[in-house]
Coordinates of C-alpha atoms and ligand atoms in Angstrom, one line a residue:
X174 CA 152.7 150.5 41.6
X175 CA 151.6 150.3 45.3
X176 CA 154.2 150.1 48.1
X177 CA 155.5 146.7 48.9
X178 CA 154.3 144.9 52.0
X179 CA 156.2 145.7 55.2
X180 CA 154.8 145.6 58.7
X181 CA 155.5 148.1 61.5
X182 CA 158.3 145.9 62.8
X183 CA 160.1 146.2 59.4
X184 CA 159.4 142.6 58.4
X185 CA 158.9 142.2 54.6
X186 CA 155.8 140.2 53.8
X187 CA 156.1 138.1 50.7
X188 CA 154.3 134.9 51.5
X189 CA 150.5 134.5 51.4
X190 CA 148.7 131.5 52.9
X191 CA 145.2 131.2 51.5
X192 CA 142.6 128.9 52.9
X193 CA 140.3 127.6 50.2
X194 CA 137.7 126.1 52.6
X195 CA 137.3 125.3 56.3
X196 CA 135.9 121.9 55.4
X197 CA 137.7 118.7 55.5
X198 CA 137.3 115.0 54.9
X199 CA 139.3 114.1 58.0
X200 CA 138.7 115.1 61.7
X201 CA 142.2 115.2 63.3
X202 CA 141.7 115.2 67.0
X203 CA 144.1 118.2 67.6
X204 CA 142.6 120.3 64.8
X205 CA 138.8 119.8 64.9
X206 CA 136.0 118.5 67.1
X207 CA 134.1 115.6 65.6
X208 CA 131.0 117.7 65.1
X209 CA 132.3 120.9 63.6
X210 CA 130.1 123.8 62.5
X211 CA 131.5 124.8 59.2
X212 CA 131.0 128.2 57.5
X213 CA 127.9 128.5 55.4
X214 CA 129.0 127.9 51.7
X215 CA 127.4 131.2 50.7
X216 CA 130.0 133.1 52.8
X217 CA 132.9 131.8 50.8
X218 CA 134.6 134.0 48.2
X219 CA 134.2 132.6 44.7
X220 CA 137.2 131.2 43.0
X221 CA 137.2 134.2 40.7
X222 CA 137.3 136.5 43.7
X223 CA 140.1 134.6 45.2
X224 CA 142.0 134.8 41.9
X225 CA 141.4 138.5 41.7
X226 CA 142.5 139.0 45.3
X227 CA 145.7 136.9 44.8
X228 CA 146.5 139.1 41.7
X229 CA 146.4 142.2 43.9
X230 CA 148.6 140.6 46.5
X231 CA 151.1 139.6 43.8
X232 CA 151.1 143.2 42.5
X233 CA 152.1 144.2 46.1
X234 CA 155.0 141.9 46.1
X235 CA 153.8 138.5 47.3
X236 CA 156.2 135.9 45.8
X237 CA 154.9 132.7 47.3
X238 CA 151.3 131.4 47.7
X239 CA 150.4 128.3 49.7
X240 CA 146.9 127.1 49.4
X241 CA 145.6 125.4 52.5
X242 CA 142.4 124.9 54.5
X243 CA 140.6 122.8 55.9
X244 CA 141.5 120.5 53.1
X245 CA 142.1 122.5 49.9
X246 CA 141.6 119.6 47.6
X247 CA 138.0 119.1 48.7
X248 CA 137.0 122.6 47.5
X249 CA 135.0 122.0 44.3
X250 CA 136.8 123.0 41.1
X251 CA 139.9 124.2 43.1
X252 CA 142.0 123.2 40.0
X253 CA 140.5 126.1 38.1
X254 CA 142.1 128.5 40.7
X255 CA 145.4 126.7 40.5
X256 CA 145.4 126.9 36.7
X257 CA 144.5 130.6 36.8
X258 CA 147.2 131.4 39.4
X259 CA 149.8 129.6 37.4
X260 CA 149.8 132.5 34.9
X261 CA 151.8 134.5 37.5
X262 CA 154.4 131.7 37.6
X263 CA 154.9 132.0 33.9
X264 CA 155.4 135.8 34.1
X265 CA 157.9 135.2 36.9
X266 CA 156.0 137.6 39.3
X267 CA 155.1 134.6 41.5
X268 CA 158.0 132.4 42.4
X269 CA 156.1 129.5 44.0
X270 CA 152.6 128.1 44.1
X271 CA 152.2 125.3 46.5
X272 CA 149.8 123.7 48.9
X273 CA 149.4 121.8 52.2
X274 CA 147.1 118.8 52.0
X275 CA 146.1 115.7 54.0
X276 CA 146.8 113.6 50.9
X277 CA 143.5 111.8 50.6
X278 CA 142.7 113.3 47.2
X279 CA 146.2 113.3 45.8
X280 CA 145.8 110.1 43.7
X281 CA 143.4 112.2 41.5
X282 CA 145.1 115.5 41.6
X283 CA 148.9 115.0 41.8
X284 CA 149.5 114.9 38.0
X285 CA 147.2 117.9 37.2
X286 CA 148.9 119.9 40.0
X287 CA 152.4 119.2 38.6
X288 CA 151.2 120.0 35.1
X289 CA 149.9 123.4 36.4
X290 CA 153.3 124.4 37.7
X291 CA 153.2 123.1 41.3
X292 CA 156.6 121.8 42.1
X293 CA 156.4 120.8 45.8
X294 CA 153.7 120.1 48.3
X295 CA 153.4 119.5 52.1
X296 CA 151.5 116.4 53.0
X297 CA 150.3 116.0 56.6
X298 CA 150.7 112.5 58.0
X299 CA 150.8 111.8 61.7
X300 CA 151.1 108.0 61.8
X301 CA 151.9 105.0 59.5
X302 CA 150.0 102.7 61.8
X303 CA 146.5 102.2 60.5
X304 CA 144.8 102.0 63.9
X305 CA 146.7 105.1 65.2
X306 CA 145.9 107.0 62.0
X307 CA 142.2 106.1 62.4
X308 CA 142.2 107.2 66.0
X309 CA 144.0 110.5 65.2
X310 CA 142.0 111.5 62.1
X311 CA 138.7 109.7 63.1
X312 CA 138.7 108.2 59.6
X313 CA 140.1 105.0 58.2
X314 CA 142.0 106.6 55.3
X315 CA 145.7 105.7 55.7
X316 CA 145.8 103.6 52.5
X317 CA 144.2 106.5 50.6
X318 CA 146.9 108.9 51.8
X319 CA 149.7 106.4 51.0
X320 CA 148.2 106.0 47.5
X321 CA 148.2 109.8 47.1
X322 CA 151.8 110.0 48.2
X323 CA 152.7 107.3 45.5
X324 CA 150.9 109.4 42.9
X325 CA 152.8 112.5 44.0
X326 CA 156.1 110.7 43.6
X327 CA 155.1 109.4 40.2
X328 CA 154.1 112.9 39.1
X329 CA 157.5 114.3 40.1
X330 CA 156.2 116.5 43.0
X331 CA 158.7 117.1 45.8
X332 CA 157.0 116.1 49.0
X333 CA 157.6 117.2 52.6
X334 CA 155.8 115.3 55.3
X335 CA 154.4 117.3 58.2
X336 CA 153.9 115.5 61.4
X337 CA 152.4 116.9 64.6
X338 CA 154.1 115.3 67.7
X339 CA 151.4 114.0 69.9
X340 CA 151.9 112.7 73.4
X341 CA 150.9 109.0 73.9
X342 CA 149.9 108.8 70.2
X343 CA 152.8 108.9 67.7
X344 CA 155.9 109.7 69.7
X345 CA 157.3 106.2 69.7
X346 CA 156.7 106.0 66.0
X347 CA 158.6 109.2 65.0
X348 CA 162.0 107.6 64.4
X349 CA 160.6 104.9 62.1
X350 CA 158.4 107.5 60.3
X351 CA 161.4 109.6 59.7
X352 CA 163.3 106.6 58.3
X353 CA 160.4 105.8 56.1
X354 CA 160.0 109.4 54.8
X355 CA 163.7 109.8 54.1
X356 CA 163.7 106.4 52.4
X357 CA 160.9 107.7 50.1
X358 CA 162.9 110.8 49.3
X359 CA 160.6 113.0 51.3
X360 CA 161.8 115.7 53.7
X361 CA 160.0 115.6 57.1
X362 CA 159.0 118.3 59.6
X363 CA 157.8 117.8 63.1
X364 CA 155.4 120.3 64.6
X365 CA 154.4 121.2 68.2
X366 CA 150.6 121.2 68.7
X367 CA 149.2 124.7 69.2
X368 CA 146.3 125.7 71.4
X369 CA 143.8 126.8 68.7
X370 CA 140.1 126.4 68.9
X371 CA 138.0 124.2 71.2
X372 CA 138.5 120.5 70.5
X373 CA 137.0 117.5 72.3
X374 CA 140.3 116.9 74.2
X375 CA 142.6 118.6 76.8
X376 CA 145.6 120.1 75.0
X377 CA 147.9 119.1 77.9
X378 CA 147.2 115.4 77.0
X379 CA 148.4 116.1 73.4
X380 CA 151.3 118.5 73.8
X381 CA 154.9 117.2 73.6
X382 CA 157.7 119.7 73.4
X383 CA 160.0 119.1 70.4
X384 CA 163.0 119.8 72.6
X385 CA 162.4 116.3 74.2
X386 CA 161.9 114.6 70.8
X387 CA 165.1 116.3 69.5
X388 CA 167.1 114.9 72.4
X389 CA 165.7 111.5 71.9
X390 CA 166.5 111.5 68.2
X391 CA 170.0 112.9 68.9
X392 CA 170.7 109.9 71.1
X393 CA 170.2 107.6 68.2
X394 CA 171.1 109.6 65.1
X395 CA 173.8 112.0 64.1
X396 CA 171.9 115.3 63.6
X397 CA 173.9 117.9 61.8
X398 CA 172.8 121.6 61.6
X399 CA 171.6 122.4 58.1
X400 CA 171.3 126.0 56.8
X401 CA 168.4 125.0 54.6
X402 CA 165.4 127.5 54.8
X403 CA 162.1 127.4 52.9
X404 CA 161.0 130.9 54.0
X405 CA 159.1 129.3 56.9
X406 CA 159.6 128.9 60.6
X407 CA 161.1 125.4 60.4
X408 CA 164.8 124.9 61.5
X409 CA 166.4 121.9 59.8
X410 CA 169.0 119.3 60.6
X411 CA 170.5 116.7 58.3
X412 CA 170.3 113.1 59.5
X413 CA 173.6 111.4 58.7
X414 CA 172.2 107.8 58.9
X415 CA 169.3 108.4 56.5
X416 CA 170.7 111.2 54.4
X417 CA 167.4 113.1 54.8
X418 CA 166.4 116.4 56.2
X419 CA 164.4 116.9 59.3
X420 CA 162.7 120.2 60.3
X421 CA 161.2 121.3 63.6
X422 CA 158.5 123.9 64.0
X423 CA 158.5 125.0 67.6
X424 CA 155.9 127.7 68.3
X425 CA 155.9 126.9 72.0
X426 CA 159.4 126.0 72.9
X427 CA 161.2 128.5 70.6
X428 CA 159.4 131.5 69.3
X429 CA 160.3 132.3 65.7
X430 CA 158.1 135.3 65.1
X431 CA 161.0 137.7 64.5
X432 CA 161.4 136.2 61.0
X433 CA 157.7 136.1 60.1
X434 CA 157.2 136.9 56.5
X435 CA 153.6 135.8 56.0
X436 CA 149.9 136.8 56.1
X437 CA 146.9 134.5 56.1
X438 CA 143.6 135.0 54.3
X439 CA 140.6 132.8 54.9
X440 CA 138.1 131.6 52.3
X441 CA 135.7 134.4 53.4
X442 CA 138.3 137.1 52.8
X443 CA 139.5 137.8 56.3
X444 CA 143.1 138.6 56.6
X445 CA 144.6 137.3 59.9
X446 CA 148.0 139.0 60.7
X447 CA 149.0 136.2 63.1
X448 CA 148.2 132.6 63.6
X449 CA 148.2 133.2 67.4
X450 CA 145.9 136.2 67.6
X451 CA 142.2 136.8 66.8
X452 CA 142.6 140.2 65.2
X453 CA 141.6 140.4 61.5
X454 CA 140.7 142.8 58.7
X455 CA 137.9 142.0 56.3
X456 CA 138.8 142.2 52.6
X457 CA 135.5 141.1 51.2
X458 CA 133.8 144.5 51.2
X459 CA 136.8 146.0 49.5
X460 CA 136.9 143.2 46.9
X461 CA 133.2 143.6 46.1
X462 CA 133.1 147.4 46.2
X463 CA 133.3 149.9 43.4
X464 CA 137.1 150.6 43.8
X465 CA 138.5 147.1 44.6
X466 CA 142.1 148.0 43.8
X467 CA 142.3 151.1 46.0
X468 CA 140.2 149.7 48.8
X469 CA 142.1 146.4 48.9
X470 CA 145.3 148.3 49.1
X471 CA 144.0 150.4 52.0
X472 CA 142.6 147.3 53.8
X473 CA 145.9 145.4 53.4
X474 CA 147.9 148.4 54.6
X475 CA 145.6 148.6 57.7
X476 CA 146.2 144.9 58.3
X477 CA 150.0 145.3 58.1
X478 CA 149.9 148.1 60.6
X479 CA 148.1 145.7 63.0
X480 CA 150.4 142.8 62.6
X481 CA 151.6 142.0 66.1
X482 CA 155.2 141.3 67.0
X483 CA 154.5 137.8 68.1
X484 CA 152.0 135.2 69.2
X485 CA 151.3 134.2 72.8
X486 CA 150.7 130.5 72.6
X487 CA 151.1 128.6 75.9
X488 CA 150.3 125.1 77.1
X489 CA 151.2 124.6 80.7
X490 CA 149.9 123.3 84.0
X491 CA 147.9 126.5 84.4
X492 CA 146.8 127.1 80.9
X493 CA 145.3 124.5 78.5
X494 CA 142.4 126.4 76.9
X495 CA 142.7 127.8 73.4
X496 CA 144.9 130.9 72.9
X497 CA 142.6 131.8 70.0
X498 CA 139.0 130.8 69.5
X499 CA 139.2 129.8 65.9
X500 CA 140.4 126.4 64.7
X501 CA 143.5 125.9 62.6
X502 CA 141.3 124.7 59.8
X503 CA 140.0 128.2 59.3
X504 CA 143.3 129.8 58.5
X505 CA 145.4 126.7 57.6
X506 CA 148.7 125.8 59.3
Ligands
SAM26 N1 144.1 119.7 55.7 C1 145.4 120.1 55.3 C2 146.4 119.3 56.1 O1 146.1 118.7 57.1 O2 147.6 119.3 55.6 C3 145.8 121.5 55.4 C4 145.2 122.3 56.6 S1 145.9 121.8 58.1 C5 145.0 122.9 59.2 C6 147.5 122.4 58.1 C7 148.5 121.8 59.1 O3 148.1 122.3 60.3 C8 148.5 120.3 59.2 O4 149.9 119.9 59.0 C9 148.0 120.0 60.5 O5 148.7 118.9 61.1 C10 148.4 121.3 61.3 N2 147.5 121.5 62.4 C11 146.2 121.6 62.6 N3 145.8 121.9 63.8 C12 147.0 122.1 64.5 C13 147.2 122.5 65.9 N4 146.3 122.7 66.7 N5 148.5 122.6 66.2 C14 149.6 122.3 65.4 N6 149.3 122.0 64.1 C15 148.1 121.9 63.7
SF4_27 FE1 141.6 118.3 58.2 FE2 144.1 119.1 58.0 FE3 142.6 119.7 60.2 FE4 143.4 117.2 59.8 S1 144.7 118.9 60.1 S2 141.3 117.9 60.3 S3 143.3 117.0 57.6 S4 142.2 120.4 58.1

């Protein structure tokens, strides 16, 4: 048995985020440019290679895997990987298999996901207004997403709605979205926009600190501290009036790196130690070489030693360009 995963700051790493593809059927304005250059398909690890890699991570103590992207549900045959990974849920070595999705394909996949052992999912939704949704995602797909959410509910999946707070776009709508989400039985988490990748817009026109949103919500609702944790960076409050839970992910206004328990691997096998830094270790050669087990262990150990203490995201008067060159769609949120 290899040593468990711990970085040089003593943080235990037990959470893997795996991006299945950098492609997507939406084009959210804060995530991508309209005309994105995607990775050549030939560079992607096969589903078998991803499965093999996950097994090695689970052997090293990874307990939770989140599939993300791009849009994970547009990767052809992704259910094959889900079904394969679910064997680790049955043995108890893996505690949770989950995913983050934009919801457009959920009507088709919600029931098979639940049947394969997925219990809860995050669905990203930034507006319930059809025109705003279209402007934000550059696609007219709100009804498709709402249909997907219905299917998720029917299938018995627990849903958390992720909403990026975007200045001049969805801020006024956030209270009614929260009431809607809680009314549906969904948790909701608000996220600050992060300066990742070149997009067609100025980040300063998008960024809204969640400290401001919190104060606005606190003026209208009773927000009670909630000890709930999902192993992620969100801090939660319980909303007395709705009975629901609201999370806040604040990479810019309140750094949460001290509790970081995760690593991120792209669909080409690059392990990124931090969302906010460009440094990576390539696992592909190890995976395809003659001694995959030993070489993967060595590459992962190398990555852990390089994991930085914290990101250095900033959006301010003086700094609006990307902190890292790659888009969020390469590593997933
Ligand atoms: N396509 C899936 C989705 O949208 O849920 C999964 C991948 S997406 C990159 C994961 C999450 O990252 C989404 O909740 C999205 O809103 C968020 N995201 C993308 N770009 C971001 C950025 N620059 N800052 C903050 N969140 C971002
Ligand atoms: Fe696609 Fe998700 Fe990025 Fe939106 S946030 S463009 S849905 S990958």
